[in-house]
Amino acid sequence: PDLDTWTAEAPLYQEDSNLNLEVPDLLQLAGDEYLIYSDQRDDSRQVRHLVSDGSGGWEYPAFDALDGRGYYAGRSAGPENSKLLFGWVPHKSGAVDSGRSRWGGDLVVHQLGKTETEELAVSLPEMIRTETSAAVALNVASSGEGASFDSGNVSLVGDTSVMFDSVSQLTRIELSIDQFPADEAFGLAFKDPSNGRTARLSLMLVKTKSGFL
């Protein structure tokens, strides 16, 4: 309250390595304290967290990442029972995973929660889950040879596709894929009927020395 007379407190946390804990954020969640930070190292650039040990110290949990590589600068906001984490994911050159990360990207919002072992975790925000909980019927607009649709299940054999009619309301997609071919690509395309622009998501298994990813 008095900006003329004040005393600096001891550091909340001091890292032993040369890691810079960028964009730190201290939060309390259901009685536990967490310290969120962004890892600046190029090989592990993502949002991570520390867990309070209850005696003034901090510990690295067994799994400390709050999203995949590229999610960055996460900051929390909102009441404790619905606290959200706001961060961003950079665009990639060429719009492919192997492309170089560029400065700037898209906002990604998670809801913060705790695991059974008291570690921090993220999930789809409950307000979005509730808003998009009503089932929406998918009507087939067209399909290629080798494509079939039955009770919400699509079967694609060979180089083919299926297209659904536009959905006018806000919704979300839950997707599971069976029998994904290891040597073929699979993807989703979303077309804006008002301007014809299309966004595409391509999925492909990558063969490594230990198997397929």
GROMACS .gro file of C-alpha atoms in nm:
model
  213
    1PRO     CA    1   0.000   0.000   0.000
    2ASP     CA    2   0.297   0.236   0.049
    3LEU     CA    3   0.513   0.259  -0.264
    4ASP     CA    4   0.767   0.487  -0.091
    5THR     CA    5   0.848   0.246   0.189
    6TRP     CA    6   0.877  -0.122   0.109
    7THR     CA    7   1.102  -0.423   0.159
    8ALA     CA    8   1.195  -0.676  -0.107
    9GLU     CA    9   1.097  -1.030  -0.015
   10ALA     CA   10   1.318  -1.329  -0.083
   11PRO     CA   11   1.276  -1.493  -0.427
   12LEU     CA   12   0.971  -1.715  -0.448
   13TYR     CA   13   1.173  -1.973  -0.640
   14GLN     CA   14   1.532  -1.993  -0.764
   15GLU     CA   15   1.621  -2.228  -1.049
   16ASP     CA   16   1.948  -2.420  -1.014
   17SER     CA   17   2.000  -2.463  -1.389
   18ASN     CA   18   2.040  -2.195  -1.658
   19LEU     CA   19   1.673  -2.232  -1.752
   20ASN     CA   20   1.481  -1.906  -1.763
   21LEU     CA   21   1.130  -1.961  -1.628
   22GLU     CA   22   0.958  -1.715  -1.860
   23VAL     CA   23   0.607  -1.572  -1.807
   24PRO     CA   24   0.572  -1.713  -1.452
   25ASP     CA   25   0.229  -1.740  -1.298
   26LEU     CA   26   0.156  -1.840  -0.937
   27LEU     CA   27  -0.187  -1.987  -0.869
   28GLN     CA   28  -0.380  -2.175  -0.604
   29LEU     CA   29  -0.617  -2.454  -0.697
   30ALA     CA   30  -0.821  -2.651  -0.445
   31GLY     CA   31  -0.573  -2.594  -0.163
   32ASP     CA   32  -0.253  -2.653  -0.359
   33GLU     CA   33  -0.007  -2.404  -0.509
   34TYR     CA   34   0.144  -2.427  -0.856
   35LEU     CA   35   0.399  -2.222  -1.043
   36ILE     CA   36   0.337  -2.211  -1.419
   37TYR     CA   37   0.616  -2.106  -1.651
   38SER     CA   38   0.720  -2.121  -2.016
   39ASP     CA   39   1.032  -2.318  -2.108
   40GLN     CA   40   1.246  -2.115  -2.349
   41ARG     CA   41   1.469  -2.400  -2.468
   42ASP     CA   42   1.417  -2.464  -2.840
   43ASP     CA   43   1.402  -2.841  -2.793
   44SER     CA   44   1.130  -2.821  -2.527
   45ARG     CA   45   0.948  -2.493  -2.582
   46GLN     CA   46   0.618  -2.537  -2.399
   47VAL     CA   47   0.421  -2.442  -2.087
   48ARG     CA   48   0.526  -2.638  -1.777
   49HIS     CA   49   0.462  -2.621  -1.403
   50LEU     CA   50   0.612  -2.676  -1.059
   51VAL     CA   51   0.424  -2.812  -0.757
   52SER     CA   52   0.455  -2.671  -0.405
   53ASP     CA   53   0.597  -2.920  -0.156
   54GLY     CA   54   0.396  -2.757   0.125
   55SER     CA   55   0.699  -2.624   0.311
   56GLY     CA   56   0.800  -2.330   0.094
   57GLY     CA   57   0.984  -2.531  -0.171
   58TRP     CA   58   0.893  -2.637  -0.521
   59GLU     CA   59   0.921  -2.968  -0.705
   60TYR     CA   60   0.917  -3.079  -1.066
   61PRO     CA   61   0.631  -3.328  -1.105
   62ALA     CA   62   0.679  -3.652  -1.296
   63PHE     CA   63   0.495  -3.500  -1.594
   64ASP     CA   64   0.511  -3.122  -1.599
   65ALA     CA   65   0.393  -3.017  -1.949
   66LEU     CA   66   0.047  -2.860  -1.979
   67ASP     CA   67   0.023  -2.904  -2.357
   68GLY     CA   68   0.235  -3.011  -2.651
   69ARG     CA   69   0.547  -2.848  -2.787
   70GLY     CA   70   0.475  -2.497  -2.915
   71TYR     CA   71   0.204  -2.398  -2.664
   72TYR     CA   72   0.355  -2.094  -2.498
   73ALA     CA   73   0.319  -1.796  -2.264
   74GLY     CA   74   0.030  -1.947  -2.066
   75ARG     CA   75  -0.136  -1.721  -1.809
   76SER     CA   76  -0.427  -1.808  -1.582
   77ALA     CA   77  -0.743  -1.609  -1.513
   78GLY     CA   78  -1.087  -1.657  -1.364
   79PRO     CA   79  -1.234  -1.793  -1.040
   80GLU     CA   80  -1.077  -2.099  -0.882
   81ASN     CA   81  -1.364  -2.333  -0.971
   82SER     CA   82  -1.332  -2.249  -1.342
   83LYS     CA   83  -0.980  -2.117  -1.383
   84LEU     CA   84  -0.862  -2.093  -1.743
   85LEU     CA   85  -0.517  -2.097  -1.899
   86PHE     CA   86  -0.463  -1.865  -2.196
   87GLY     CA   87  -0.168  -1.934  -2.426
   88TRP     CA   88  -0.076  -1.930  -2.792
   89VAL     CA   89   0.048  -2.178  -3.051
   90PRO     CA   90   0.275  -2.044  -3.329
   91HIS     CA   91   0.203  -2.088  -3.697
   92LYS     CA   92   0.447  -2.314  -3.883
   93SER     CA   93   0.611  -2.229  -4.212
   94GLY     CA   94   0.430  -2.421  -4.485
   95ALA     CA   95   0.152  -2.509  -4.236
   96VAL     CA   96   0.320  -2.845  -4.158
   97ASP     CA   97   0.454  -2.984  -3.830
   98SER     CA   98   0.807  -3.003  -3.971
   99GLY     CA   99   0.802  -2.632  -4.062
  100ARG     CA  100   0.982  -2.366  -3.864
  101SER     CA  101   0.782  -2.197  -3.589
  102ARG     CA  102   0.696  -1.838  -3.669
  103TRP     CA  103   0.632  -1.550  -3.429
  104GLY     CA  104   0.260  -1.510  -3.368
  105GLY     CA  105  -0.010  -1.771  -3.389
  106ASP     CA  106  -0.347  -1.872  -3.249
  107LEU     CA  107  -0.502  -1.834  -2.905
  108VAL     CA  108  -0.563  -2.164  -2.722
  109VAL     CA  109  -0.763  -2.175  -2.397
  110HIS     CA  110  -0.764  -2.467  -2.152
  111GLN     CA  111  -0.940  -2.524  -1.822
  112LEU     CA  112  -0.705  -2.597  -1.533
  113GLY     CA  113  -0.765  -2.887  -1.299
  114LYS     CA  114  -0.585  -3.144  -1.083
  115THR     CA  115  -0.502  -3.508  -1.139
  116GLU     CA  116  -0.558  -3.780  -0.879
  117THR     CA  117  -0.196  -3.731  -0.771
  118GLU     CA  118  -0.247  -3.356  -0.717
  119GLU     CA  119  -0.056  -3.253  -1.030
  120LEU     CA  120  -0.181  -2.981  -1.261
  121ALA     CA  121  -0.364  -3.077  -1.582
  122VAL     CA  122  -0.569  -2.912  -1.855
  123SER     CA  123  -0.893  -3.000  -2.032
  124LEU     CA  124  -1.155  -2.854  -2.262
  125PRO     CA  125  -1.318  -2.555  -2.081
  126GLU     CA  126  -1.641  -2.672  -1.922
  127MET     CA  127  -1.834  -2.372  -2.058
  128ILE     CA  128  -1.741  -2.475  -2.413
  129ARG     CA  129  -1.822  -2.841  -2.341
  130THR     CA  130  -2.166  -2.742  -2.208
  131GLU     CA  131  -2.237  -2.499  -2.492
  132THR     CA  132  -2.160  -2.768  -2.751
  133SER     CA  133  -2.310  -3.068  -2.573
  134ALA     CA  134  -2.620  -3.103  -2.794
  135ALA     CA  135  -2.580  -3.371  -3.059
  136VAL     CA  136  -2.593  -3.248  -3.419
  137ALA     CA  137  -2.705  -3.473  -3.702
  138LEU     CA  138  -2.455  -3.525  -3.983
  139ASN     CA  139  -2.615  -3.553  -4.325
  140VAL     CA  140  -2.408  -3.688  -4.611
  141ALA     CA  141  -2.394  -3.441  -4.900
  142SER     CA  142  -2.178  -3.652  -5.129
  143SER     CA  143  -1.933  -3.940  -5.115
  144GLY     CA  144  -1.683  -4.104  -5.343
  145GLU     CA  145  -1.656  -4.464  -5.451
  146GLY     CA  146  -1.537  -4.673  -5.159
  147ALA     CA  147  -1.699  -4.450  -4.896
  148SER     CA  148  -1.990  -4.559  -4.678
  149PHE     CA  149  -2.174  -4.402  -4.384
  150ASP     CA  150  -2.377  -4.585  -4.122
  151SER     CA  151  -2.504  -4.457  -3.784
  152GLY     CA  152  -2.231  -4.199  -3.745
  153ASN     CA  153  -1.952  -4.428  -3.866
  154VAL     CA  154  -1.767  -4.361  -4.188
  155SER     CA  155  -1.574  -4.628  -4.376
  156LEU     CA  156  -1.323  -4.511  -4.637
  157VAL     CA  157  -1.155  -4.769  -4.858
  158GLY     CA  158  -0.883  -4.651  -5.091
  159ASP     CA  159  -0.843  -4.296  -5.219
  160THR     CA  160  -1.190  -4.159  -5.140
  161SER     CA  161  -1.381  -3.914  -4.922
  162VAL     CA  162  -1.719  -3.825  -4.779
  163MET     CA  163  -1.869  -3.475  -4.746
  164PHE     CA  164  -2.134  -3.365  -4.496
  165ASP     CA  165  -2.384  -3.081  -4.518
  166SER     CA  166  -2.296  -2.758  -4.340
  167VAL     CA  167  -2.383  -2.729  -3.971
  168SER     CA  168  -2.527  -2.390  -3.883
  169GLN     CA  169  -2.480  -2.401  -3.504
  170LEU     CA  170  -2.169  -2.388  -3.287
  171THR     CA  171  -2.052  -2.744  -3.230
  172ARG     CA  172  -1.746  -2.964  -3.183
  173ILE     CA  173  -1.629  -3.290  -3.331
  174GLU     CA  174  -1.531  -3.603  -3.142
  175LEU     CA  175  -1.339  -3.834  -3.371
  176SER     CA  176  -1.193  -4.182  -3.335
  177ILE     CA  177  -1.002  -4.357  -3.612
  178ASP     CA  178  -0.971  -4.734  -3.653
  179GLN     CA  179  -0.739  -4.921  -3.890
  180PHE     CA  180  -0.536  -4.618  -3.990
  181PRO     CA  181  -0.315  -4.718  -4.288
  182ALA     CA  182   0.052  -4.677  -4.203
  183ASP     CA  183   0.150  -4.574  -4.555
  184GLU     CA  184  -0.138  -4.338  -4.636
  185ALA     CA  185  -0.250  -3.988  -4.534
  186PHE     CA  186  -0.586  -3.908  -4.378
  187GLY     CA  187  -0.739  -3.570  -4.315
  188LEU     CA  188  -1.031  -3.342  -4.249
  189ALA     CA  189  -1.133  -3.035  -4.448
  190PHE     CA  190  -1.365  -2.759  -4.325
  191LYS     CA  191  -1.514  -2.530  -4.590
  192ASP     CA  192  -1.673  -2.194  -4.513
  193PRO     CA  193  -1.989  -2.182  -4.730
  194SER     CA  194  -1.995  -1.802  -4.719
  195ASN     CA  195  -1.661  -1.749  -4.892
  196GLY     CA  196  -1.542  -2.091  -5.006
  197ARG     CA  197  -1.225  -2.085  -4.793
  198THR     CA  198  -1.110  -2.426  -4.672
  199ALA     CA  199  -0.906  -2.523  -4.366
  200ARG     CA  200  -0.736  -2.863  -4.379
  201LEU     CA  201  -0.597  -3.095  -4.114
  202SER     CA  202  -0.373  -3.375  -4.243
  203LEU     CA  203  -0.278  -3.681  -4.036
  204MET     CA  204  -0.001  -3.920  -4.132
  205LEU     CA  205   0.191  -4.188  -3.945
  206VAL     CA  206   0.567  -4.134  -3.946
  207LYS     CA  207   0.793  -4.438  -3.946
  208THR     CA  208   1.083  -4.428  -3.697
  209LYS     CA  209   1.344  -4.680  -3.588
  210SER     CA  210   1.115  -4.798  -3.307
  211GLY     CA  211   0.794  -4.807  -3.510
  212PHE     CA  212   0.522  -4.570  -3.624
  213LEU     CA  213   0.428  -4.239  -3.458
   0.00000   0.00000   0.00000
